[in-house]
Amino acid sequence: MNHSDDFAFPRNFKRRYSVAVRGEGVYLYDENGKRYLDACGGAAVVSIGHGVPEIIDAIAQQARQLSYVHSSQFASPVGAELAAVLAAKFPGAKQHVRVHYTSGGSEATETAIKISRAYWLARGETQRYKIISRWGSYHGTTLGALSASGNKVRRQAFAPLLPAAMEHISACFCYRCPLSLKFPACALACAEELEQTILKTGKESVAAFICEPVVGASSGAVPPEGYLRRIREICDAHGILMIADEVMTGAGRTGKYFAVEHWGVVPDMILLAKGLASGYAPLGAVLAGEKIWRAIEAGPGSLDHGFTYQGHPPSLAAGLAVQRYLEKHNLVERSRQRGEYLAKKLEGLRALPCVGDVRGKGMLQTVEFVADKASKSPFAKDFSFNFRLFENMQARGVMVYPMRGTVEDGGDHVLIAPPYVIEEAQIDFLAEQMAQALEEVGRDALAAGAGGN
Ligand SMILES: Cc1ncc(COP(=O)(O)O)c(C=O)c1O
């Protein structure tokens, strides 16, 4: 078969992409029959593994029965059922949570931003519209979600188009603390910055604060004990909504259904996508706590916002079947257990001269590379350490997710986020291949004068 890509608009015109034709369990196969261990689930999407027949059957059955209705005209049984399942998972004291569906993470962020604004309008505080987020974060690729994001690499080209109603505070990133402090002596100064920013910008103008409880692609940073609780306290003190973007961390990725559960924090809204339908269909969700939707219900009674494909029945069927599969096979707990094993194996890479840090929770792990461990200086930007590692590992049949941007003008890291069903022997293979790949890429960097020792 000729897979000519002459008409496809690729992410990168300088690359030739391998053509994937099949997925099964933790493996992907290309058109030449080559097998790849999917150690990153695409972009931390695939939670239960590829090609699970009961998910595919659920989608097919739903498509046969009812493939589409517009959310302004009909609800669907599958939408109601999945919403009840997700609402019951909302952390904290029991409350009546409602679920707004989207087709992915960026749409979920956009929706949460608009719900925040609608909430304050409904409450009569019409001057509240600003969203505060953090540098070194990612909330999506659409312009509103990108403005809330603090990933400078991804913002760069579009900066003139990003609305100014978004304020950013420092990242909570201990390995490269932007405030040059050390935990716990820092007394969570990065969280205190939220309060200072609220006061500086005018607390009566702030609608919400949004953060990834564990940062995903931008750095993989895990907050220290107390950080998220302090953030919650500050939001409460100023009556500001707290939105947890769990697009990457949610649905069990970090070893609990929601990452905020590691710290006992209850946000006002939680965003899900990626692992929610494990890549079987595009699906995202905004889980809104009771006070949010009740205010909107009692106020205008409607939200002037929506997507043609929100609540798409086959996607919802995929999400529902994935939730059942997670339950049936106890996969959130598996994510926790195997995640500990994964973290231990990746920790072994620290012995290599080019590995600066290994961090993460559960099945969301990040390895950061440095030219010099003591100074944490990055490799030369144009050497593209992360991408070379990705290519080296892809040649070995292992997929990792390469990223840059932990340092103002560079910095390389990769995300390791396999399906929760990965076996220990497969994790061993991943770690072995990564160690060998890192030795090779590290040698190449040295030879190219890109840094390293
Ligand atoms: C934390 C977070 N939020 C939002 C998004 C955007 O999701 P999507 O790519 O599905 O639009 C991502 C995607 O990587 C993410 O990691």
Short mmCIF file of C-alpha atoms and ligand atoms in Angstrom, two decimals:
data_model
loop_
_atom_site.label_atom_id
_atom_site.label_comp_id
_atom_site.label_asym_id
_atom_site.label_seq_id
_atom_site.Cartn_x
_atom_site.Cartn_y
_atom_site.Cartn_z
CA MET A 1 0.00 0.00 0.00
CA ASN A 2 1.30 3.46 -0.81
CA HIS A 3 1.03 5.73 2.21
CA SER A 4 1.90 8.90 0.34
CA ASP A 5 1.64 11.83 2.74
CA ASP A 6 1.81 14.53 0.06
CA PHE A 7 -1.58 15.91 1.03
CA ALA A 8 -1.34 15.72 4.80
CA PHE A 9 -0.29 18.89 6.66
CA PRO A 10 2.24 17.46 9.10
CA ARG A 11 3.30 18.85 12.46
CA ASN A 12 6.80 19.18 11.12
CA PHE A 13 7.57 19.43 7.40
CA LYS A 14 11.23 18.52 8.01
CA ARG A 15 10.37 15.07 9.33
CA ARG A 16 9.27 11.85 7.76
CA TYR A 17 6.82 10.08 10.02
CA SER A 18 6.70 6.31 10.39
CA VAL A 19 3.27 5.01 9.50
CA ALA A 20 1.53 3.22 12.36
CA VAL A 21 -1.03 0.65 11.30
CA ARG A 22 -1.94 -1.30 14.43
CA GLY A 23 -1.91 -1.17 18.22
CA GLU A 24 -2.22 -3.96 20.75
CA GLY A 25 -1.63 -3.77 24.49
CA VAL A 26 1.50 -1.70 25.10
CA TYR A 27 2.71 -2.11 21.51
CA LEU A 28 2.31 -0.20 18.26
CA TYR A 29 3.20 -1.65 14.85
CA ASP A 30 4.23 0.25 11.76
CA GLU A 31 3.56 -0.56 8.09
CA ASN A 32 6.78 -2.58 7.90
CA GLY A 33 5.76 -4.77 10.81
CA LYS A 34 8.19 -3.12 13.23
CA ARG A 35 7.03 -3.23 16.85
CA TYR A 36 7.31 -0.28 19.27
CA LEU A 37 6.87 -0.35 23.04
CA ASP A 38 4.57 2.62 23.60
CA ALA A 39 6.25 3.96 26.73
CA CYS A 40 4.46 7.31 26.53
CA GLY A 41 0.94 6.33 25.44
CA GLY A 42 1.23 8.89 22.63
CA ALA A 43 1.12 12.00 24.82
CA ALA A 44 0.14 10.29 28.09
CA VAL A 45 -3.17 9.34 26.51
CA VAL A 46 -3.36 5.56 26.34
CA SER A 47 -4.20 4.37 29.84
CA ILE A 48 -5.63 0.86 29.40
CA GLY A 49 -3.54 -0.22 26.39
CA HIS A 50 -4.23 -0.37 22.66
CA GLY A 51 -6.80 -2.50 20.87
CA VAL A 52 -8.96 -3.66 23.79
CA PRO A 53 -11.90 -5.41 22.06
CA GLU A 54 -14.60 -4.48 24.59
CA ILE A 55 -13.95 -0.75 24.14
CA ILE A 56 -14.10 -1.06 20.37
CA ASP A 57 -17.32 -3.09 20.64
CA ALA A 58 -18.87 -0.45 22.91
CA ILE A 59 -18.05 2.30 20.40
CA ALA A 60 -19.40 0.26 17.47
CA GLN A 61 -22.59 -0.63 19.30
CA GLN A 62 -23.19 2.99 20.26
CA ALA A 63 -22.49 4.20 16.71
CA ARG A 64 -24.99 1.67 15.36
CA GLN A 65 -27.63 2.74 17.86
CA LEU A 66 -27.13 6.51 17.98
CA SER A 67 -24.10 8.12 16.40
CA TYR A 68 -24.90 11.81 16.83
CA VAL A 69 -27.22 14.27 18.47
CA HIS A 70 -26.66 17.96 19.04
CA SER A 71 -26.40 18.87 22.71
CA SER A 72 -28.83 21.79 22.23
CA GLN A 73 -31.51 19.31 21.16
CA PHE A 74 -31.01 16.01 22.98
CA ALA A 75 -29.28 14.37 25.90
CA SER A 76 -28.22 10.72 25.60
CA PRO A 77 -28.36 7.75 27.97
CA VAL A 78 -24.63 7.15 27.61
CA GLY A 79 -23.92 10.79 28.49
CA ALA A 80 -26.02 10.54 31.64
CA GLU A 81 -24.40 7.27 32.66
CA LEU A 82 -20.82 8.44 32.19
CA ALA A 83 -21.56 11.73 33.96
CA ALA A 84 -22.84 9.81 37.00
CA VAL A 85 -19.68 7.67 37.05
CA LEU A 86 -17.37 10.70 36.84
CA ALA A 87 -19.37 12.82 39.28
CA ALA A 88 -19.11 10.06 41.88
CA LYS A 89 -15.33 10.18 41.60
CA PHE A 90 -15.08 13.90 42.44
CA PRO A 91 -12.87 14.19 45.52
CA GLY A 92 -13.90 15.59 48.92
CA ALA A 93 -17.23 15.69 50.72
CA LYS A 94 -20.16 14.36 48.75
CA GLN A 95 -21.73 17.01 46.52
CA HIS A 96 -23.79 17.07 43.36
CA VAL A 97 -21.23 17.42 40.59
CA ARG A 98 -22.18 17.97 36.95
CA VAL A 99 -20.16 17.09 33.87
CA HIS A 100 -19.75 19.17 30.72
CA TYR A 101 -18.29 17.13 27.83
CA THR A 102 -15.78 18.28 25.24
CA SER A 103 -13.70 16.60 22.56
CA GLY A 104 -10.37 17.08 24.31
CA GLY A 105 -8.22 18.97 26.78
CA SER A 106 -7.97 22.37 25.09
CA GLU A 107 -11.75 22.53 24.78
CA ALA A 108 -12.04 21.55 28.43
CA THR A 109 -9.78 24.47 29.41
CA GLU A 110 -11.71 26.90 27.23
CA THR A 111 -14.94 25.66 28.77
CA ALA A 112 -13.68 25.98 32.35
CA ILE A 113 -12.48 29.53 31.68
CA LYS A 114 -15.89 30.46 30.33
CA ILE A 115 -17.73 28.67 33.14
CA SER A 116 -15.61 30.68 35.64
CA ARG A 117 -16.66 33.90 33.97
CA ALA A 118 -20.31 32.77 33.75
CA TYR A 119 -20.23 31.86 37.45
CA TRP A 120 -19.17 35.35 38.48
CA LEU A 121 -21.64 37.00 36.11
CA ALA A 122 -24.37 34.85 37.63
CA ARG A 123 -23.24 35.94 41.08
CA GLY A 124 -23.42 39.59 40.06
CA GLU A 125 -19.64 40.13 40.36
CA THR A 126 -19.35 41.23 36.76
CA GLN A 127 -15.88 42.72 37.18
CA ARG A 128 -14.28 39.29 37.75
CA TYR A 129 -12.75 37.94 34.56
CA LYS A 130 -9.00 37.41 35.03
CA ILE A 131 -7.50 33.95 35.08
CA ILE A 132 -4.25 33.35 36.94
CA SER A 133 -2.04 30.42 35.98
CA ARG A 134 1.62 29.50 36.22
CA TRP A 135 4.66 29.76 34.00
CA GLY A 136 5.93 26.37 32.88
CA SER A 137 2.44 24.95 32.44
CA TYR A 138 0.30 23.76 29.54
CA HIS A 139 -3.46 23.96 29.29
CA GLY A 140 -4.01 23.57 25.57
CA THR A 141 -3.35 24.76 22.07
CA THR A 142 -6.38 26.97 21.30
CA LEU A 143 -5.77 30.66 21.91
CA GLY A 144 -7.64 30.96 25.20
CA ALA A 145 -6.10 27.80 26.62
CA LEU A 146 -2.68 28.81 25.29
CA SER A 147 -2.96 32.20 26.98
CA ALA A 148 -3.62 30.43 30.25
CA SER A 149 -0.60 28.22 29.54
CA GLY A 150 2.83 29.26 30.71
CA ASN A 151 4.84 27.11 28.32
CA LYS A 152 7.01 29.77 26.68
CA VAL A 153 8.12 27.59 23.78
CA ARG A 154 4.54 26.89 22.74
CA ARG A 155 3.39 30.51 23.32
CA GLN A 156 6.25 32.21 21.49
CA ALA A 157 4.95 32.43 17.91
CA PHE A 158 1.40 33.33 18.93
CA ALA A 159 2.17 35.82 21.70
CA PRO A 160 0.54 38.81 19.91
CA LEU A 161 -2.73 36.89 19.67
CA LEU A 162 -2.96 35.90 23.31
CA PRO A 163 -5.47 37.88 25.40
CA ALA A 164 -3.99 39.87 28.24
CA ALA A 165 -6.54 38.86 30.86
CA MET A 166 -4.28 36.01 31.92
CA GLU A 167 -1.74 36.55 34.67
CA HIS A 168 1.06 34.11 35.41
CA ILE A 169 2.85 33.33 38.64
CA SER A 170 6.10 31.40 39.08
CA ALA A 171 6.16 27.70 38.41
CA CYS A 172 6.38 25.34 41.35
CA PHE A 173 9.46 23.54 40.06
CA CYS A 174 11.91 22.56 42.78
CA TYR A 175 14.66 21.19 40.51
CA ARG A 176 14.97 24.59 38.86
CA CYS A 177 13.29 26.85 41.37
CA PRO A 178 12.50 30.09 39.52
CA LEU A 179 12.88 31.94 42.84
CA SER A 180 16.27 30.28 43.53
CA LEU A 181 15.00 28.89 46.82
CA LYS A 182 15.01 25.46 48.43
CA PHE A 183 12.11 23.57 49.95
CA PRO A 184 11.20 23.65 52.84
CA ALA A 185 13.21 26.77 53.72
CA CYS A 186 11.36 28.56 50.89
CA ALA A 187 8.11 28.39 52.93
CA LEU A 188 6.30 27.78 49.62
CA ALA A 189 7.15 31.25 48.32
CA CYS A 190 5.87 30.24 44.86
CA ALA A 191 2.41 29.58 46.32
CA GLU A 192 2.53 32.89 48.22
CA GLU A 193 3.09 34.56 44.86
CA LEU A 194 -0.52 33.72 44.04
CA GLU A 195 -1.72 35.88 46.91
CA GLN A 196 0.64 38.71 45.99
CA THR A 197 -0.54 38.59 42.37
CA ILE A 198 -4.20 38.56 43.39
CA LEU A 199 -3.66 41.62 45.56
CA LYS A 200 -1.56 43.41 42.95
CA THR A 201 -3.97 42.84 40.09
CA GLY A 202 -7.03 43.55 42.25
CA LYS A 203 -8.75 40.64 43.89
CA GLU A 204 -12.18 41.80 42.78
CA SER A 205 -11.10 41.28 39.14
CA VAL A 206 -9.88 37.67 39.46
CA ALA A 207 -12.18 34.83 38.40
CA ALA A 208 -10.06 31.71 38.80
CA PHE A 209 -6.68 30.09 39.24
CA ILE A 210 -5.83 27.12 37.04
CA CYS A 211 -2.98 24.65 37.50
CA GLU A 212 -1.86 21.15 36.67
CA PRO A 213 -1.50 19.37 40.04
CA VAL A 214 1.52 17.55 38.59
CA VAL A 215 2.87 19.41 35.58
CA GLY A 216 2.73 17.40 32.37
CA ALA A 217 4.63 18.11 29.20
CA SER A 218 6.17 21.44 30.26
CA SER A 219 8.39 20.05 33.02
CA GLY A 220 6.88 17.08 34.87
CA ALA A 221 7.29 19.03 38.12
CA VAL A 222 5.71 17.48 41.21
CA PRO A 223 4.74 20.00 43.92
CA PRO A 224 6.20 19.64 47.40
CA GLU A 225 4.04 18.77 50.38
CA GLY A 226 1.69 21.59 51.29
CA TYR A 227 1.85 23.51 48.00
CA LEU A 228 -1.58 22.67 46.62
CA ARG A 229 -3.23 23.00 50.04
CA ARG A 230 -1.76 26.50 50.37
CA ILE A 231 -3.02 27.35 46.87
CA ARG A 232 -6.50 26.16 47.90
CA GLU A 233 -6.33 28.30 51.07
CA ILE A 234 -5.36 31.39 49.09
CA CYS A 235 -8.15 30.83 46.55
CA ASP A 236 -10.62 30.44 49.43
CA ALA A 237 -9.34 33.51 51.24
CA HIS A 238 -10.05 35.65 48.16
CA GLY A 239 -13.13 33.80 46.93
CA ILE A 240 -11.39 32.70 43.73
CA LEU A 241 -12.25 29.51 41.89
CA MET A 242 -9.61 26.79 41.75
CA ILE A 243 -9.47 24.75 38.54
CA ALA A 244 -7.37 21.58 38.50
CA ASP A 245 -6.29 20.74 34.97
CA GLU A 246 -6.10 16.96 35.21
CA VAL A 247 -6.18 16.45 31.45
CA MET A 248 -2.92 14.54 31.71
CA THR A 249 -2.92 13.47 35.35
CA GLY A 250 -6.57 12.42 35.66
CA ALA A 251 -8.21 9.02 35.22
CA GLY A 252 -5.53 7.29 37.24
CA ARG A 253 -2.31 8.39 35.56
CA THR A 254 -0.55 9.32 38.81
CA GLY A 255 -1.80 6.34 40.84
CA LYS A 256 -4.98 7.97 42.17
CA TYR A 257 -8.00 8.75 40.03
CA PHE A 258 -7.27 12.48 40.39
CA ALA A 259 -3.76 13.75 41.22
CA VAL A 260 -5.19 16.30 43.70
CA GLU A 261 -6.14 13.33 45.89
CA HIS A 262 -2.45 12.83 46.75
CA TRP A 263 -2.68 16.06 48.73
CA GLY A 264 -6.31 15.99 49.86
CA VAL A 265 -7.24 19.09 47.87
CA VAL A 266 -10.73 19.67 46.46
CA PRO A 267 -10.86 22.05 43.47
CA ASP A 268 -14.01 23.79 42.25
CA MET A 269 -13.64 22.32 38.77
CA ILE A 270 -11.57 19.44 37.39
CA LEU A 271 -10.65 18.93 33.75
CA LEU A 272 -10.24 15.49 32.22
CA ALA A 273 -9.34 14.29 28.70
CA LYS A 274 -6.49 12.06 27.46
CA GLY A 275 -6.78 8.93 29.64
CA LEU A 276 -10.55 9.38 30.06
CA ALA A 277 -11.19 7.50 26.82
CA SER A 278 -7.63 6.15 26.57
CA GLY A 279 -7.29 7.37 22.98
CA TYR A 280 -10.17 5.25 21.65
CA ALA A 281 -12.11 8.42 20.84
CA PRO A 282 -11.68 12.17 21.34
CA LEU A 283 -13.19 13.01 24.72
CA GLY A 284 -12.72 15.59 27.44
CA ALA A 285 -14.81 16.70 30.39
CA VAL A 286 -15.19 19.56 32.84
CA LEU A 287 -16.40 18.40 36.23
CA ALA A 288 -18.11 21.32 37.93
CA GLY A 289 -18.74 21.38 41.66
CA GLU A 290 -22.23 22.13 42.94
CA LYS A 291 -21.72 25.79 43.79
CA ILE A 292 -20.64 26.49 40.22
CA TRP A 293 -23.57 25.04 38.31
CA ARG A 294 -26.14 26.04 40.93
CA ALA A 295 -25.11 29.69 40.52
CA ILE A 296 -25.44 29.44 36.74
CA GLU A 297 -28.71 27.53 37.03
CA ALA A 298 -30.15 30.14 39.38
CA GLY A 299 -28.74 33.02 37.32
CA PRO A 300 -29.05 33.02 33.54
CA GLY A 301 -29.92 29.31 33.54
CA SER A 302 -27.76 28.62 30.51
CA LEU A 303 -24.19 28.85 29.30
CA ASP A 304 -23.61 30.61 26.00
CA HIS A 305 -20.94 28.18 24.94
CA GLY A 306 -20.79 24.83 23.20
CA PHE A 307 -19.13 22.65 20.59
CA THR A 308 -20.87 20.75 17.79
CA TYR A 309 -19.24 17.52 18.92
CA GLN A 310 -19.67 17.83 22.67
CA GLY A 311 -21.35 14.78 24.11
CA HIS A 312 -20.68 12.73 20.97
CA PRO A 313 -22.29 9.37 21.78
CA PRO A 314 -19.59 6.98 20.44
CA SER A 315 -16.91 9.00 22.27
CA LEU A 316 -18.95 8.84 25.47
CA ALA A 317 -19.37 5.09 24.96
CA ALA A 318 -15.58 4.83 24.72
CA GLY A 319 -15.19 6.85 27.93
CA LEU A 320 -17.75 4.76 29.77
CA ALA A 321 -16.26 1.47 28.61
CA VAL A 322 -12.78 2.68 29.65
CA GLN A 323 -14.08 3.62 33.14
CA ARG A 324 -15.57 0.13 33.50
CA TYR A 325 -12.34 -1.46 32.31
CA LEU A 326 -10.30 0.60 34.80
CA GLU A 327 -12.62 -0.60 37.60
CA LYS A 328 -12.81 -4.21 36.49
CA HIS A 329 -9.03 -4.61 36.29
CA ASN A 330 -8.20 -2.34 39.23
CA LEU A 331 -5.97 -0.33 36.93
CA VAL A 332 -5.69 2.87 38.96
CA GLU A 333 -4.06 0.84 41.73
CA ARG A 334 -1.94 -0.88 39.07
CA SER A 335 -0.85 2.56 37.87
CA ARG A 336 0.29 3.33 41.43
CA GLN A 337 2.14 0.03 41.92
CA ARG A 338 3.75 -0.18 38.48
CA GLY A 339 4.44 3.53 38.67
CA GLU A 340 6.59 2.90 41.74
CA TYR A 341 8.49 0.24 39.84
CA LEU A 342 8.86 2.53 36.83
CA ALA A 343 10.16 5.37 39.03
CA LYS A 344 12.69 3.02 40.67
CA LYS A 345 14.01 1.82 37.31
CA LEU A 346 14.24 5.35 35.91
CA GLU A 347 16.03 6.47 39.09
CA GLY A 348 18.82 4.12 37.99
CA LEU A 349 19.46 6.45 35.04
CA ARG A 350 20.67 9.18 37.40
CA ALA A 351 24.08 7.48 37.39
CA LEU A 352 24.54 8.64 33.79
CA PRO A 353 26.36 11.96 33.42
CA CYS A 354 23.63 13.47 31.21
CA VAL A 355 20.69 12.77 33.54
CA GLY A 356 19.98 15.76 35.76
CA ASP A 357 16.70 14.73 37.35
CA VAL A 358 14.05 12.03 37.47
CA ARG A 359 10.66 13.07 38.85
CA GLY A 360 7.04 12.09 38.67
CA LYS A 361 4.14 10.25 40.22
CA GLY A 362 2.76 6.88 39.20
CA MET A 363 2.71 6.38 35.48
CA LEU A 364 3.74 9.97 34.77
CA GLN A 365 7.52 10.24 34.96
CA THR A 366 9.95 12.78 33.54
CA VAL A 367 13.68 12.50 32.95
CA GLU A 368 15.56 15.78 32.44
CA PHE A 369 18.94 15.97 30.70
CA VAL A 370 21.80 18.31 31.49
CA ALA A 371 25.24 18.96 30.06
CA ASP A 372 26.57 19.48 33.58
CA LYS A 373 24.99 18.07 36.71
CA ALA A 374 26.44 20.57 39.17
CA SER A 375 25.38 23.71 37.31
CA LYS A 376 22.32 22.01 35.68
CA SER A 377 23.31 23.74 32.45
CA PRO A 378 21.39 22.38 29.43
CA PHE A 379 22.74 20.98 26.20
CA ALA A 380 23.07 23.41 23.28
CA LYS A 381 19.59 24.15 21.98
CA ASP A 382 20.32 23.41 18.33
CA PHE A 383 21.67 19.96 19.21
CA SER A 384 18.08 18.93 20.14
CA PHE A 385 19.10 16.36 22.73
CA ASN A 386 15.50 15.38 23.42
CA PHE A 387 14.64 14.78 19.79
CA ARG A 388 17.83 12.84 19.14
CA LEU A 389 16.99 10.65 22.10
CA PHE A 390 13.47 10.17 20.75
CA GLU A 391 14.86 9.10 17.35
CA ASN A 392 17.45 6.81 18.89
CA MET A 393 14.78 5.15 21.01
CA GLN A 394 12.30 4.90 18.18
CA ALA A 395 14.96 3.06 16.17
CA ARG A 396 15.24 0.69 19.16
CA GLY A 397 11.46 0.20 19.14
CA VAL A 398 10.62 2.30 22.20
CA MET A 399 8.46 5.44 22.12
CA VAL A 400 9.09 8.32 24.53
CA TYR A 401 7.64 11.87 24.45
CA PRO A 402 10.39 14.47 23.87
CA MET A 403 9.99 17.98 25.26
CA ARG A 404 12.01 21.14 25.72
CA GLY A 405 11.69 24.38 27.62
CA THR A 406 12.60 23.74 31.26
CA VAL A 407 15.21 26.47 30.89
CA GLU A 408 14.38 29.87 29.40
CA ASP A 409 16.25 29.16 26.20
CA GLY A 410 16.29 25.38 25.97
CA GLY A 411 16.42 22.44 28.33
CA ASP A 412 15.57 18.88 27.34
CA HIS A 413 13.39 16.29 28.97
CA VAL A 414 11.25 13.32 28.02
CA LEU A 415 7.98 12.10 29.40
CA ILE A 416 7.56 8.43 30.20
CA ALA A 417 3.86 7.65 30.54
CA PRO A 418 3.06 4.09 29.48
CA PRO A 419 -0.31 2.38 29.58
CA TYR A 420 -1.02 1.22 33.15
CA VAL A 421 -0.97 -2.41 31.97
CA ILE A 422 2.75 -2.38 31.19
CA GLU A 423 4.57 -5.34 32.76
CA GLU A 424 7.71 -5.11 34.90
CA ALA A 425 9.79 -6.90 32.25
CA GLN A 426 8.69 -4.31 29.69
CA ILE A 427 9.69 -1.52 32.09
CA ASP A 428 13.10 -3.22 32.49
CA PHE A 429 13.47 -3.25 28.70
CA LEU A 430 12.52 0.42 28.50
CA ALA A 431 15.08 1.40 31.15
CA GLU A 432 17.85 -0.67 29.53
CA GLN A 433 17.20 0.78 26.08
CA MET A 434 17.03 4.29 27.49
CA ALA A 435 20.36 3.88 29.29
CA GLN A 436 22.03 2.72 26.07
CA ALA A 437 20.38 5.44 24.01
CA LEU A 438 21.46 8.09 26.52
CA GLU A 439 25.06 6.90 26.39
CA GLU A 440 25.02 7.20 22.59
CA VAL A 441 23.30 10.57 22.45
CA GLY A 442 25.49 11.87 25.30
CA ARG A 443 28.61 10.84 23.31
CA ASP A 444 27.24 12.53 20.19
CA ALA A 445 26.57 15.72 22.13
CA LEU A 446 30.12 15.78 23.40
CA ALA A 447 31.52 15.12 19.91
CA ALA A 448 29.33 17.89 18.46
CA GLY A 449 30.51 20.37 21.09
CA ALA A 450 26.93 20.66 22.40
CA GLY A 451 27.96 20.10 26.02
CA GLY A 452 28.33 17.10 28.29
CA ASN A 453 31.21 15.30 29.94
C1 LIG B 1 -2.49 19.43 31.24
C2 LIG B 1 -3.01 19.57 29.85
N1 LIG B 1 -4.06 20.37 29.63
C3 LIG B 1 -4.59 20.52 28.40
C4 LIG B 1 -4.03 19.87 27.32
C5 LIG B 1 -4.63 20.04 25.96
O1 LIG B 1 -5.31 18.88 25.59
P1 LIG B 1 -5.65 18.54 24.06
O2 LIG B 1 -4.35 18.35 23.38
O3 LIG B 1 -6.48 17.28 24.17
O4 LIG B 1 -6.43 19.66 23.51
C6 LIG B 1 -2.94 19.03 27.51
C7 LIG B 1 -2.33 18.32 26.35
O5 LIG B 1 -1.21 17.91 26.37
C8 LIG B 1 -2.42 18.87 28.81
O6 LIG B 1 -1.36 18.08 29.04
#
